[in-house]
mmCIF file of C-alpha atoms and ligand atoms in Angstrom:
data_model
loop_
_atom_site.group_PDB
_atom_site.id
_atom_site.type_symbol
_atom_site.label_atom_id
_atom_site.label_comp_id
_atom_site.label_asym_id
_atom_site.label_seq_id
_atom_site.Cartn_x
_atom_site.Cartn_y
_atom_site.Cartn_z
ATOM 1 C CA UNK A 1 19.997 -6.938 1.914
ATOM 2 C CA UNK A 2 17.502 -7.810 -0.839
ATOM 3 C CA UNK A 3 16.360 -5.873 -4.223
ATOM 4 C CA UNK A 4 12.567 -6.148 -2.718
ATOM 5 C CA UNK A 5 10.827 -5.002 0.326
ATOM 6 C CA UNK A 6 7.489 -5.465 0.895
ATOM 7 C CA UNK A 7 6.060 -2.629 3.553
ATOM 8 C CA UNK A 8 2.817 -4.141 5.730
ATOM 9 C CA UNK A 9 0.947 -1.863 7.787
ATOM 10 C CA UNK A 10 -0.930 -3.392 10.839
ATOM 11 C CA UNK A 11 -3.073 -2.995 13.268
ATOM 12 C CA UNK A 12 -4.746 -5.962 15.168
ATOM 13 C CA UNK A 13 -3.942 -8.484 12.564
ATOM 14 C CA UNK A 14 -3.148 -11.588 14.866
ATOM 15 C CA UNK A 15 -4.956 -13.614 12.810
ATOM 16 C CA UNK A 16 -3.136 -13.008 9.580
ATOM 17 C CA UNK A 17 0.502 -12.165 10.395
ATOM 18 C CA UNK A 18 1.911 -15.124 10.194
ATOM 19 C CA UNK A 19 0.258 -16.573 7.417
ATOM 20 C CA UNK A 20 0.906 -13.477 5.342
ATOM 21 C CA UNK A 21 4.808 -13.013 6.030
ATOM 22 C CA UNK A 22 5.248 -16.599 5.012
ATOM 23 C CA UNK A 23 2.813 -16.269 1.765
ATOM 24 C CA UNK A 24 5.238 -13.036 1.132
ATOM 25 C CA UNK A 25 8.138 -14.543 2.147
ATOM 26 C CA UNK A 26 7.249 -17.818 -0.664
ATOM 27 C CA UNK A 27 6.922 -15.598 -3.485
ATOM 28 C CA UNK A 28 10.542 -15.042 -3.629
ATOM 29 C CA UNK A 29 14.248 -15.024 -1.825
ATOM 30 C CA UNK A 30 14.608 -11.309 -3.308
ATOM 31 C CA UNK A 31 12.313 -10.088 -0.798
ATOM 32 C CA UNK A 32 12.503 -8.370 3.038
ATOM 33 C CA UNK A 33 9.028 -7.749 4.633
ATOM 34 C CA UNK A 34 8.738 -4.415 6.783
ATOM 35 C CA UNK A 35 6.320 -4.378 9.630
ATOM 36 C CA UNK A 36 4.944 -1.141 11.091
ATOM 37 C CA UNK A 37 2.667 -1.967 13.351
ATOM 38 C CA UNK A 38 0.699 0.629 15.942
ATOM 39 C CA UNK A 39 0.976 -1.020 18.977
ATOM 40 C CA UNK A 40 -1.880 -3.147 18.301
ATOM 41 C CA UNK A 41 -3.821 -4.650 21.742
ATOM 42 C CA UNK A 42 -3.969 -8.012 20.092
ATOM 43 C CA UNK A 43 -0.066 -8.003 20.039
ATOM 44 C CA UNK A 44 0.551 -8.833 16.391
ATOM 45 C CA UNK A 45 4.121 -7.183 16.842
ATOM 46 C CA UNK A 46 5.363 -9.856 19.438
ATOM 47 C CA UNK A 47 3.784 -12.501 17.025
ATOM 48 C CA UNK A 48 6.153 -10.438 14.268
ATOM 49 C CA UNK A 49 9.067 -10.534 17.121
ATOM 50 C CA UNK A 50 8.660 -14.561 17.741
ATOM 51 C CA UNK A 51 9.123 -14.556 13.931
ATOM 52 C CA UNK A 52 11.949 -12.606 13.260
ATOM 53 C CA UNK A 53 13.960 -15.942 14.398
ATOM 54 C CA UNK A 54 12.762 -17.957 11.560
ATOM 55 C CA UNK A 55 13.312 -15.290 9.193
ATOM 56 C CA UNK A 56 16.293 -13.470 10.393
ATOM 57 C CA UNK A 57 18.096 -10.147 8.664
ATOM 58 C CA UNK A 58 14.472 -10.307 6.060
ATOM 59 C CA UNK A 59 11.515 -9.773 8.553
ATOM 60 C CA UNK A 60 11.694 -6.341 10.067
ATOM 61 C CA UNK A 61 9.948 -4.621 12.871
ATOM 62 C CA UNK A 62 8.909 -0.707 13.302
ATOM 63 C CA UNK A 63 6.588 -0.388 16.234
ATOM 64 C CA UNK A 64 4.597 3.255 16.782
ATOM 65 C CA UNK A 65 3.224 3.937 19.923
ATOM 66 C CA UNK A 66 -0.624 4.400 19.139
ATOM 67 C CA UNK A 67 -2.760 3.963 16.120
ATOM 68 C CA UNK A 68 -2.123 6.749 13.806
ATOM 69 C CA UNK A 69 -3.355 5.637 10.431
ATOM 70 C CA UNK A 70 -2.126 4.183 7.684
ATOM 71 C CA UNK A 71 -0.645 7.003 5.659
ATOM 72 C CA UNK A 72 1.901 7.484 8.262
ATOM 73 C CA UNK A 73 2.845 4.288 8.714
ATOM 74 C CA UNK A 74 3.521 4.067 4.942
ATOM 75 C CA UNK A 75 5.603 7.328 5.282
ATOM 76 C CA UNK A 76 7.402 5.440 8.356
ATOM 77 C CA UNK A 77 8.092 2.620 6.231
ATOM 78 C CA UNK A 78 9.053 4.642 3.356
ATOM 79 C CA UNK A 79 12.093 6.778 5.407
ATOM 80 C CA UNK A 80 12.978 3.460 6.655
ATOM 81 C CA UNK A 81 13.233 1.979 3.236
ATOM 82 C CA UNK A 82 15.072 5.153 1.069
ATOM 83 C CA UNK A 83 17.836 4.566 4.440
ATOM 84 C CA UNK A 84 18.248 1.062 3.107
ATOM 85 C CA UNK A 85 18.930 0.001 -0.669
ATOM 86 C CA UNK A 86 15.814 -1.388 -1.861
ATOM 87 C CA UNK A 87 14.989 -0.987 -5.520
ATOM 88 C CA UNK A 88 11.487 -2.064 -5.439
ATOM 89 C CA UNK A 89 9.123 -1.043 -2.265
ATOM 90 C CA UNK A 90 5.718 -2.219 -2.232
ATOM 91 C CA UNK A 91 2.721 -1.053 -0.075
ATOM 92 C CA UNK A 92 0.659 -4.162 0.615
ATOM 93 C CA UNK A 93 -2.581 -4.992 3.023
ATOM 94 C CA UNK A 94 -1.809 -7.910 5.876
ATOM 95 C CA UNK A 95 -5.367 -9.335 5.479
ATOM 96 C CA UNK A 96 -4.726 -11.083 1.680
ATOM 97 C CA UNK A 97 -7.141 -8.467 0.144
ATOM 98 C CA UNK A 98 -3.731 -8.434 -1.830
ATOM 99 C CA UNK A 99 -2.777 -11.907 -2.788
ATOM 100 C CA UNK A 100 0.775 -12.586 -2.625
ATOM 101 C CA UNK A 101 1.188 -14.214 -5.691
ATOM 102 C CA UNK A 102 0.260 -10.962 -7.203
ATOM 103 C CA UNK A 103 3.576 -9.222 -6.088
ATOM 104 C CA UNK A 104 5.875 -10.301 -8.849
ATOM 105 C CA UNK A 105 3.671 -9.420 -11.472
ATOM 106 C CA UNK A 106 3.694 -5.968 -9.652
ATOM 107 C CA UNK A 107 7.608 -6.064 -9.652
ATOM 108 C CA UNK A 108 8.074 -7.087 -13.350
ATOM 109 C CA UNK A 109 5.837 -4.470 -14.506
ATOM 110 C CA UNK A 110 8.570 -2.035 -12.853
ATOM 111 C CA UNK A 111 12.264 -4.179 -13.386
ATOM 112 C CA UNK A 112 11.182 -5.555 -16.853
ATOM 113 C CA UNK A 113 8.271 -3.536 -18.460
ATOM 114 C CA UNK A 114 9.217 -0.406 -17.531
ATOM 115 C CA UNK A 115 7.220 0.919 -14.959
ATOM 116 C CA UNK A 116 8.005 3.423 -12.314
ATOM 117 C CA UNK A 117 5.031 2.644 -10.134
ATOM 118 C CA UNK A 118 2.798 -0.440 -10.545
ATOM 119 C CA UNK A 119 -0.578 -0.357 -9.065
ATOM 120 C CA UNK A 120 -2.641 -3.724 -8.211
ATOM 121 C CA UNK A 121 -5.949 -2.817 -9.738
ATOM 122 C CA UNK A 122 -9.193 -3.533 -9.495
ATOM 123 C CA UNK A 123 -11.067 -1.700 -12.275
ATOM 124 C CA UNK A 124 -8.888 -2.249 -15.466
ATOM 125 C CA UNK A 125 -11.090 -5.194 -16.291
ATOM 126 C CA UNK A 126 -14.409 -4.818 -14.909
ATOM 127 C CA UNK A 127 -14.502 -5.103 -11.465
ATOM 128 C CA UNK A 128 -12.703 -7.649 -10.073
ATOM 129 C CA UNK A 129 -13.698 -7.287 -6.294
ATOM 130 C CA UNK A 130 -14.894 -10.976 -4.609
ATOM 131 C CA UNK A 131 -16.279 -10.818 -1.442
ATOM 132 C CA UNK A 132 -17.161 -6.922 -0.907
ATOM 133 C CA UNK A 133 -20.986 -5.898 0.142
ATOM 134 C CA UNK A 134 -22.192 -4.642 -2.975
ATOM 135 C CA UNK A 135 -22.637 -0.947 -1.188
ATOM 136 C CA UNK A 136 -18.682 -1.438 -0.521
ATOM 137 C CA UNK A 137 -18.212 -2.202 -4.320
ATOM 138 C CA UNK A 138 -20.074 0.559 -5.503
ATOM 139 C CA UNK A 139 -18.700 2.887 -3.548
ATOM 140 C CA UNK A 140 -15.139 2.232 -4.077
ATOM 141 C CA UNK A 141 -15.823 2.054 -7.582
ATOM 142 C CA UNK A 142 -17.727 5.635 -7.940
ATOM 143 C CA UNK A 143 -14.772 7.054 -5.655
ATOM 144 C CA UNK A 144 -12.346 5.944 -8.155
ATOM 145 C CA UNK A 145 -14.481 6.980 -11.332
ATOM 146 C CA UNK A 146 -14.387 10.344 -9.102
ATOM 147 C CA UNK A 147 -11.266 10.403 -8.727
ATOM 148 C CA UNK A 148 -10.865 10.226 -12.067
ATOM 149 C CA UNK A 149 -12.381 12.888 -13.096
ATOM 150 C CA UNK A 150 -11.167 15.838 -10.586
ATOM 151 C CA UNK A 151 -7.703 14.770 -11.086
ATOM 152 C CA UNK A 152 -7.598 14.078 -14.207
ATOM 153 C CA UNK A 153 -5.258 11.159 -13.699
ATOM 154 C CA UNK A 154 -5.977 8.471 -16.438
ATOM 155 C CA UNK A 155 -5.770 5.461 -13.705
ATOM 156 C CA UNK A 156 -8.751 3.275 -13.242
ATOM 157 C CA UNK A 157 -7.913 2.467 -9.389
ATOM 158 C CA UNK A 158 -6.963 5.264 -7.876
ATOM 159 C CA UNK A 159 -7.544 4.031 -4.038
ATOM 160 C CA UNK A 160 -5.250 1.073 -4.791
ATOM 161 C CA UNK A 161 -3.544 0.163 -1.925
ATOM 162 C CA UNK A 162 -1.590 -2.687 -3.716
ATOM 163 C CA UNK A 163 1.828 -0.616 -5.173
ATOM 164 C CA UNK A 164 4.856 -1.470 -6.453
ATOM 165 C CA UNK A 165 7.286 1.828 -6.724
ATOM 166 C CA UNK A 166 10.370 2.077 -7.631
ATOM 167 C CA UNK A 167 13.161 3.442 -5.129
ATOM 168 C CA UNK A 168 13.427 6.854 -7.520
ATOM 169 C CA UNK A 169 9.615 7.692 -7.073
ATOM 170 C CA UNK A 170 9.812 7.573 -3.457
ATOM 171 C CA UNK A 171 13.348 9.805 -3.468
ATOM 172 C CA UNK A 172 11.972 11.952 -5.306
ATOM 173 C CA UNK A 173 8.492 12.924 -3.543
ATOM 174 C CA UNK A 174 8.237 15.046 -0.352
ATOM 175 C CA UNK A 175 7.319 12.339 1.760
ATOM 176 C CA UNK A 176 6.493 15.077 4.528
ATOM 177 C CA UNK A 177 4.064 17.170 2.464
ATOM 178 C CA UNK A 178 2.159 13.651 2.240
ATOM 179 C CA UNK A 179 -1.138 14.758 4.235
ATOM 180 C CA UNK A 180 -3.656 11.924 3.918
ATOM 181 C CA UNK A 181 -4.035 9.225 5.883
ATOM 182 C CA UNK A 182 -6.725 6.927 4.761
ATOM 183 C CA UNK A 183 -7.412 6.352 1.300
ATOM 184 C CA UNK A 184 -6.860 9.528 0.306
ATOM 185 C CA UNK A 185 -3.144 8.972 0.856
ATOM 186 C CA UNK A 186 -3.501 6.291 -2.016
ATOM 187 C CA UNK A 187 -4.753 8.749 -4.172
ATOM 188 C CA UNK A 188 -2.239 11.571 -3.024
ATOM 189 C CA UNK A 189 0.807 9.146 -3.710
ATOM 190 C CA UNK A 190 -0.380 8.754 -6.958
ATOM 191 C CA UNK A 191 -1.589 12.108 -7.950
ATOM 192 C CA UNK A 192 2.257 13.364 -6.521
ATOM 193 C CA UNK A 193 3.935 10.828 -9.065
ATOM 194 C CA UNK A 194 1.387 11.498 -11.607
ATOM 195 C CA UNK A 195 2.038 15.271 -11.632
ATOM 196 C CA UNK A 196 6.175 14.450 -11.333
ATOM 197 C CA UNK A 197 5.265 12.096 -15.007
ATOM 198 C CA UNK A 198 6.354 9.136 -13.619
ATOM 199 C CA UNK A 199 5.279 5.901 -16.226
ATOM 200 C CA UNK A 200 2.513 4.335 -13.937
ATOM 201 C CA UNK A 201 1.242 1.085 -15.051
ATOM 202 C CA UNK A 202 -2.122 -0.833 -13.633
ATOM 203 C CA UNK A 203 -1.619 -4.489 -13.472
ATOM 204 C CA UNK A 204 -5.191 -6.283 -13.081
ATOM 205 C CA UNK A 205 -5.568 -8.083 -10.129
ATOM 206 C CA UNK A 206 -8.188 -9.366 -8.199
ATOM 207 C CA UNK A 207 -9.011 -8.031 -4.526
ATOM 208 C CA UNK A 208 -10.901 -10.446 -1.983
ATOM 209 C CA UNK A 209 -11.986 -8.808 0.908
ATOM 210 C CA UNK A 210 -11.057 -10.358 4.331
ATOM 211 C CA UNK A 211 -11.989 -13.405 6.114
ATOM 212 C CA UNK A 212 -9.831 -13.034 9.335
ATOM 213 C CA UNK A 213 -10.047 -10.100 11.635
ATOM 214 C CA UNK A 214 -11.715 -6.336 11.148
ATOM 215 C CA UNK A 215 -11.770 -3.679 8.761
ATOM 216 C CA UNK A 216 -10.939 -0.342 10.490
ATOM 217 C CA UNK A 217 -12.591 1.791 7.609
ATOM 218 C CA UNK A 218 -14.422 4.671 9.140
ATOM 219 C CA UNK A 219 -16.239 7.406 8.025
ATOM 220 C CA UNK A 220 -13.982 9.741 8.646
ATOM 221 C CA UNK A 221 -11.756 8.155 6.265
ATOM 222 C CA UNK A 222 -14.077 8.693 3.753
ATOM 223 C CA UNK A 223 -14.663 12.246 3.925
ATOM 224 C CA UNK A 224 -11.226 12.859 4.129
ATOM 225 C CA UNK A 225 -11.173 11.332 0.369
ATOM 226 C CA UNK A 226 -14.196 12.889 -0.635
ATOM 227 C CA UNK A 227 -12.941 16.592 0.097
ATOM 228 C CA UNK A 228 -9.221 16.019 -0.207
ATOM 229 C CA UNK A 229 -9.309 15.139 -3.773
ATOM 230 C CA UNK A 230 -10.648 18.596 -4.156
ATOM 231 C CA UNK A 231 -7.979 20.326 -2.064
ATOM 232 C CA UNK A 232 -5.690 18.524 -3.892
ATOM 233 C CA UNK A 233 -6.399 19.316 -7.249
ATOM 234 C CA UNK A 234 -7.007 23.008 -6.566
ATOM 235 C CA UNK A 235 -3.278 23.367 -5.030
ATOM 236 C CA UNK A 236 -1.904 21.745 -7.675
ATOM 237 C CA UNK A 237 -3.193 24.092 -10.179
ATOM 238 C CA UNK A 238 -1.992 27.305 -8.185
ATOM 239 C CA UNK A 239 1.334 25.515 -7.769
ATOM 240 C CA UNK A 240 1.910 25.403 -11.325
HETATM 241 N N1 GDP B 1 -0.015 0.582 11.349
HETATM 242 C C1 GDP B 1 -1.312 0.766 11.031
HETATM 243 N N2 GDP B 1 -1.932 -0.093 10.168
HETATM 244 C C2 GDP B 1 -3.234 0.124 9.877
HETATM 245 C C3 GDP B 1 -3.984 1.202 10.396
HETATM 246 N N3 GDP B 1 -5.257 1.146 9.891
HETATM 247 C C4 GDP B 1 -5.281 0.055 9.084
HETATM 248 N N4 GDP B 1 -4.076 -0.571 9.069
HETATM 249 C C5 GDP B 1 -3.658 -1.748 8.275
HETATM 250 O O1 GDP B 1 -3.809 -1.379 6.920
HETATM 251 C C6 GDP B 1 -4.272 -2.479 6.125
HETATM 252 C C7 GDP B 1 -5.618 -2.120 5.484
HETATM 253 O O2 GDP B 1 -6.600 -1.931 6.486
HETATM 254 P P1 GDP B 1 -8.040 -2.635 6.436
HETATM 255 O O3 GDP B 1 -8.623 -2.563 7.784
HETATM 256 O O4 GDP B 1 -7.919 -3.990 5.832
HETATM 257 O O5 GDP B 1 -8.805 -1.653 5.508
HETATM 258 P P2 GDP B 1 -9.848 -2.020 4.372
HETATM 259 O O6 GDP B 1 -9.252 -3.116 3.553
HETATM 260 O O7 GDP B 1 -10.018 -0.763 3.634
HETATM 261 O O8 GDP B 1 -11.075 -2.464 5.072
HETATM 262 C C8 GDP B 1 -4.330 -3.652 7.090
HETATM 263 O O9 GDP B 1 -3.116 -4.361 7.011
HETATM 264 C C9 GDP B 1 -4.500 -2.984 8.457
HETATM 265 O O10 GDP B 1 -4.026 -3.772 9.525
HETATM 266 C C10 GDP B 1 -3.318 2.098 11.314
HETATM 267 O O11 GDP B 1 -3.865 3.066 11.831
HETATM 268 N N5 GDP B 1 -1.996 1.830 11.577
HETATM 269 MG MG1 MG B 2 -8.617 -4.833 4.085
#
Protein backbone atom coordinates (compact mmCIF):
# COMPACT_ATOMS: atom_id res chain seq x y z
CA UNK A 1 0.00 0.00 0.00
CA UNK A 2 1.40 3.35 -1.18
CA UNK A 3 1.09 7.13 0.27
CA UNK A 4 -0.36 8.09 -3.43
CA UNK A 5 -3.21 7.04 -5.52
CA UNK A 6 -3.94 8.41 -8.57
CA UNK A 7 -7.96 7.92 -9.46
CA UNK A 8 -8.54 7.72 -13.60
CA UNK A 9 -11.91 7.81 -14.84
CA UNK A 10 -12.55 6.13 -18.30
CA UNK A 11 -14.58 5.60 -20.80
CA UNK A 12 -13.41 4.33 -24.30
CA UNK A 13 -9.84 5.22 -23.76
CA UNK A 14 -8.12 2.17 -25.58
CA UNK A 15 -5.90 4.28 -27.07
CA UNK A 16 -4.41 5.88 -24.02
CA UNK A 17 -4.58 3.37 -21.14
CA UNK A 18 -1.63 1.94 -21.36
CA UNK A 19 0.48 4.66 -22.15
CA UNK A 20 -0.98 6.70 -19.32
CA UNK A 21 -0.70 4.03 -16.37
CA UNK A 22 2.92 3.63 -17.29
CA UNK A 23 3.56 7.63 -17.65
CA UNK A 24 1.75 7.56 -13.98
CA UNK A 25 3.28 4.71 -12.87
CA UNK A 26 7.15 6.54 -13.92
CA UNK A 27 6.53 9.49 -11.94
CA UNK A 28 7.05 7.65 -8.81
CA UNK A 29 7.12 4.11 -6.69
CA UNK A 30 4.79 6.02 -4.03
CA UNK A 31 1.98 5.72 -6.30
CA UNK A 32 -1.23 3.10 -6.95
CA UNK A 33 -3.40 4.04 -10.03
CA UNK A 34 -7.30 3.41 -9.59
CA UNK A 35 -9.30 2.62 -12.64
CA UNK A 36 -13.07 3.13 -12.80
CA UNK A 37 -14.03 2.48 -15.90
CA UNK A 38 -17.94 2.29 -17.30
CA UNK A 39 -17.92 -0.64 -19.14
CA UNK A 40 -16.54 0.98 -22.07
CA UNK A 41 -17.40 -0.95 -25.73
CA UNK A 42 -13.82 -0.46 -26.74
CA UNK A 43 -12.81 -2.68 -23.69
CA UNK A 44 -10.22 -0.43 -22.06
CA UNK A 45 -10.92 -2.41 -18.71
CA UNK A 46 -9.58 -5.84 -20.10
CA UNK A 47 -6.61 -3.74 -21.55
CA UNK A 48 -6.43 -2.45 -17.58
CA UNK A 49 -6.96 -6.36 -16.57
CA UNK A 50 -3.97 -7.66 -19.05
CA UNK A 51 -2.05 -4.98 -17.08
CA UNK A 52 -2.65 -5.59 -13.69
CA UNK A 53 0.13 -8.50 -14.18
CA UNK A 54 2.87 -6.13 -14.86
CA UNK A 55 1.88 -3.93 -12.18
CA UNK A 56 0.54 -6.11 -9.52
CA UNK A 57 -0.98 -4.95 -5.83
CA UNK A 58 -0.53 -0.88 -7.62
CA UNK A 59 -2.92 -0.96 -10.71
CA UNK A 60 -6.48 -1.34 -9.59
CA UNK A 61 -9.71 -2.05 -11.31
CA UNK A 62 -13.48 -0.77 -10.46
CA UNK A 63 -15.73 -1.61 -13.34
CA UNK A 64 -19.56 0.07 -13.39
CA UNK A 65 -21.98 -1.39 -15.46
CA UNK A 66 -22.97 1.57 -17.89
CA UNK A 67 -21.72 5.02 -18.48
CA UNK A 68 -22.81 7.17 -15.70
CA UNK A 69 -20.58 10.20 -15.76
CA UNK A 70 -17.74 11.24 -14.33
CA UNK A 71 -18.78 12.68 -11.00
CA UNK A 72 -19.77 9.32 -9.90
CA UNK A 73 -17.05 7.59 -10.86
CA UNK A 74 -14.91 10.06 -8.85
CA UNK A 75 -17.29 9.44 -5.85
CA UNK A 76 -16.69 5.53 -6.64
CA UNK A 77 -13.13 6.04 -6.54
CA UNK A 78 -13.23 8.23 -3.63
CA UNK A 79 -15.23 5.44 -1.13
CA UNK A 80 -12.80 3.10 -2.54
CA UNK A 81 -9.86 5.21 -1.60
CA UNK A 82 -11.04 6.65 2.24
CA UNK A 83 -11.44 2.29 2.68
CA UNK A 84 -7.75 2.17 1.91
CA UNK A 85 -4.90 4.42 3.53
CA UNK A 86 -3.95 6.78 0.97
CA UNK A 87 -2.77 10.19 2.06
CA UNK A 88 -2.79 11.88 -1.20
CA UNK A 89 -5.76 11.06 -3.89
CA UNK A 90 -5.65 12.70 -7.09
CA UNK A 91 -8.42 13.07 -9.77
CA UNK A 92 -6.65 12.92 -13.13
CA UNK A 93 -7.92 12.71 -17.04
CA UNK A 94 -6.61 9.30 -19.02
CA UNK A 95 -6.13 11.30 -22.28
CA UNK A 96 -2.69 13.41 -21.01
CA UNK A 97 -4.78 16.68 -21.00
CA UNK A 98 -3.01 16.24 -17.51
CA UNK A 99 0.62 15.52 -18.00
CA UNK A 100 2.02 13.16 -15.64
CA UNK A 101 4.95 14.87 -14.80
CA UNK A 102 2.69 17.42 -13.35
CA UNK A 103 1.54 15.09 -10.43
CA UNK A 104 4.34 15.62 -7.99
CA UNK A 105 4.28 19.15 -8.18
CA UNK A 106 0.52 18.63 -7.30
CA UNK A 107 1.59 16.34 -4.31
CA UNK A 108 4.33 18.66 -2.87
CA UNK A 109 2.10 21.53 -2.89
CA UNK A 110 -0.04 19.30 -0.32
CA UNK A 111 2.96 17.02 1.76
CA UNK A 112 5.49 19.97 1.73
CA UNK A 113 3.81 23.42 1.11
CA UNK A 114 0.97 22.97 2.92
CA UNK A 115 -1.87 22.48 0.92
CA UNK A 116 -5.04 20.63 1.59
CA UNK A 117 -6.17 20.47 -2.00
CA UNK A 118 -3.95 21.27 -5.01
CA UNK A 119 -5.58 22.10 -8.21
CA UNK A 120 -3.67 21.76 -11.76
CA UNK A 121 -4.55 25.09 -13.25
CA UNK A 122 -4.89 26.60 -16.20
CA UNK A 123 -5.60 30.31 -15.62
CA UNK A 124 -3.07 31.37 -12.84
CA UNK A 125 -0.75 32.52 -15.59
CA UNK A 126 -2.57 33.47 -18.57
CA UNK A 127 -3.99 30.78 -20.22
CA UNK A 128 -2.04 28.01 -20.62
CA UNK A 129 -4.39 25.75 -22.81
CA UNK A 130 -2.39 24.18 -26.19
CA UNK A 131 -4.38 22.58 -28.52
CA UNK A 132 -8.14 23.69 -27.59
CA UNK A 133 -10.47 25.36 -30.52
CA UNK A 134 -10.36 28.79 -29.54
CA UNK A 135 -14.44 28.63 -28.90
CA UNK A 136 -13.33 25.70 -26.35
CA UNK A 137 -10.76 28.16 -24.74
CA UNK A 138 -13.01 30.87 -24.39
CA UNK A 139 -15.54 29.17 -23.05
CA UNK A 140 -13.83 27.35 -20.38
CA UNK A 141 -12.20 30.41 -19.51
CA UNK A 142 -15.53 32.72 -19.15
CA UNK A 143 -17.06 29.61 -17.15
CA UNK A 144 -14.32 29.85 -14.74
CA UNK A 145 -14.23 33.81 -14.57
CA UNK A 146 -18.10 32.91 -13.85
CA UNK A 147 -17.53 30.83 -11.56
CA UNK A 148 -15.69 33.13 -9.93
CA UNK A 149 -17.84 35.50 -9.41
CA UNK A 150 -21.20 33.62 -8.14
CA UNK A 151 -19.18 31.72 -5.75
CA UNK A 152 -17.09 33.90 -4.68
CA UNK A 153 -14.28 31.39 -4.46
CA UNK A 154 -10.90 33.22 -5.13
CA UNK A 155 -9.60 30.21 -7.54
CA UNK A 156 -8.74 31.01 -11.07
CA UNK A 157 -9.67 27.33 -12.43
CA UNK A 158 -12.51 26.34 -11.01
CA UNK A 159 -13.44 23.39 -13.66
CA UNK A 160 -10.00 21.88 -12.96
CA UNK A 161 -10.16 18.44 -13.27
CA UNK A 162 -6.41 17.95 -12.35
CA UNK A 163 -6.59 17.64 -8.11
CA UNK A 164 -4.50 16.65 -5.63
CA UNK A 165 -6.53 16.31 -2.08
CA UNK A 166 -5.52 15.29 0.81
CA UNK A 167 -7.15 12.10 2.56
CA UNK A 168 -8.82 14.68 5.39
CA UNK A 169 -10.71 16.76 2.64
CA UNK A 170 -12.28 13.82 1.21
CA UNK A 171 -13.25 12.36 5.01
CA UNK A 172 -14.54 15.14 5.73
CA UNK A 173 -17.08 16.04 2.75
CA UNK A 174 -20.45 14.27 2.20
CA UNK A 175 -19.40 12.47 -0.67
CA UNK A 176 -23.23 11.52 -1.19
CA UNK A 177 -24.64 15.07 -1.21
CA UNK A 178 -22.05 15.43 -4.26
CA UNK A 179 -24.77 16.08 -7.13
CA UNK A 180 -22.87 17.04 -10.28
CA UNK A 181 -21.62 15.04 -12.68
CA UNK A 182 -19.84 16.87 -15.37
CA UNK A 183 -17.89 19.79 -14.71
CA UNK A 184 -19.95 21.07 -12.37
CA UNK A 185 -18.80 18.35 -9.99
CA UNK A 186 -15.27 20.08 -10.31
CA UNK A 187 -16.64 23.11 -9.22
CA UNK A 188 -18.92 21.50 -6.42
CA UNK A 189 -15.78 19.64 -4.92
CA UNK A 190 -14.21 22.73 -4.65
CA UNK A 191 -16.87 25.07 -3.59
CA UNK A 192 -17.63 22.07 -0.62
CA UNK A 193 -13.86 22.40 0.56
CA UNK A 194 -13.87 26.02 -0.03
CA UNK A 195 -16.87 26.64 2.26
CA UNK A 196 -15.26 23.80 4.95
CA UNK A 197 -11.77 26.55 4.69
CA UNK A 198 -9.66 24.08 3.55
CA UNK A 199 -5.97 25.88 2.29
CA UNK A 200 -6.44 25.30 -1.55
CA UNK A 201 -3.49 26.05 -3.60
CA UNK A 202 -3.41 26.41 -7.71
CA UNK A 203 -0.27 25.04 -9.11
CA UNK A 204 0.14 26.34 -12.89
CA UNK A 205 0.17 23.81 -15.27
CA UNK A 206 -0.34 23.50 -18.72
CA UNK A 207 -3.41 21.48 -20.28
CA UNK A 208 -3.06 19.98 -23.95
CA UNK A 209 -6.09 18.80 -25.24
CA UNK A 210 -6.17 15.21 -26.69
CA UNK A 211 -4.69 13.58 -29.60
CA UNK A 212 -5.98 9.94 -29.11
CA UNK A 213 -9.60 9.05 -28.86
CA UNK A 214 -12.96 11.37 -28.18
CA UNK A 215 -14.08 13.94 -25.96
CA UNK A 216 -17.50 12.99 -24.47
CA UNK A 217 -18.36 16.73 -23.54
CA UNK A 218 -21.98 17.35 -24.24
CA UNK A 219 -24.21 19.98 -23.89
CA UNK A 220 -25.90 18.80 -21.30
CA UNK A 221 -22.87 18.94 -19.32
CA UNK A 222 -22.72 22.36 -19.81
CA UNK A 223 -25.95 23.49 -18.66
CA UNK A 224 -25.69 21.51 -15.80
CA UNK A 225 -22.60 23.98 -14.89
CA UNK A 226 -24.21 26.91 -16.07
CA UNK A 227 -27.36 26.59 -13.66
CA UNK A 228 -25.78 24.52 -10.92
CA UNK A 229 -23.37 27.10 -9.90
CA UNK A 230 -26.44 29.07 -9.15
CA UNK A 231 -28.22 26.36 -7.15
CA UNK A 232 -25.25 25.98 -5.46
CA UNK A 233 -24.50 29.19 -4.22
CA UNK A 234 -28.09 29.97 -3.23
CA UNK A 235 -28.17 26.72 -0.82
CA UNK A 236 -25.20 27.55 0.59
CA UNK A 237 -26.32 30.84 1.75
CA UNK A 238 -29.67 29.44 3.36
CA UNK A 239 -27.51 26.72 4.92
CA UNK A 240 -25.58 29.11 6.81
N1 LIG B 1 -15.91 6.24 -15.94
C1 LIG B 1 -16.24 7.29 -16.72
N2 LIG B 1 -15.27 8.09 -17.24
C2 LIG B 1 -15.64 9.13 -18.03
C3 LIG B 1 -16.99 9.44 -18.32
N3 LIG B 1 -17.03 10.55 -19.12
C4 LIG B 1 -15.73 10.91 -19.31
N4 LIG B 1 -14.89 10.06 -18.67
C5 LIG B 1 -13.41 10.12 -18.56
O1 LIG B 1 -13.12 11.35 -17.93
C6 LIG B 1 -11.94 11.95 -18.48
C7 LIG B 1 -12.28 13.32 -19.08
O2 LIG B 1 -13.16 13.16 -20.17
P1 LIG B 1 -12.91 13.85 -21.60
O3 LIG B 1 -13.76 13.16 -22.59
O4 LIG B 1 -11.45 13.89 -21.89
O5 LIG B 1 -13.49 15.26 -21.34
P2 LIG B 1 -12.91 16.65 -21.84
O6 LIG B 1 -11.45 16.65 -21.55
O7 LIG B 1 -13.66 17.65 -21.07
O8 LIG B 1 -13.18 16.70 -23.30
C8 LIG B 1 -11.42 10.93 -19.48
O9 LIG B 1 -10.47 10.11 -18.84
C9 LIG B 1 -12.67 10.15 -19.87
O10 LIG B 1 -12.39 8.84 -20.33
C10 LIG B 1 -18.01 8.58 -17.77
O11 LIG B 1 -19.21 8.75 -17.95
N5 LIG B 1 -17.57 7.54 -16.98
MG1 LIG C 1 -10.09 15.43 -22.09
Amino acid sequence: MQDIVVIIPTYNEIENIESIIKSVFYQSEHIDILIVDDNSPDLTALKVKELQNEFPKRLFLEVRQEKSGLGTAYIHGFKWSLNKSYQYIFEMDADFSHNPDDIMKLYNACAIDGADLSIGSRYVTGVNVVNWPMGRVLMSYLASKYVRIITGMNINDTTAGFVCYKRRVLESLDLNAIKFIGYAFQIEMKFKAYLKKFRIVEVPVIFTDRTKGESKLSTGIISEAVFGVISMKLKSLFKS
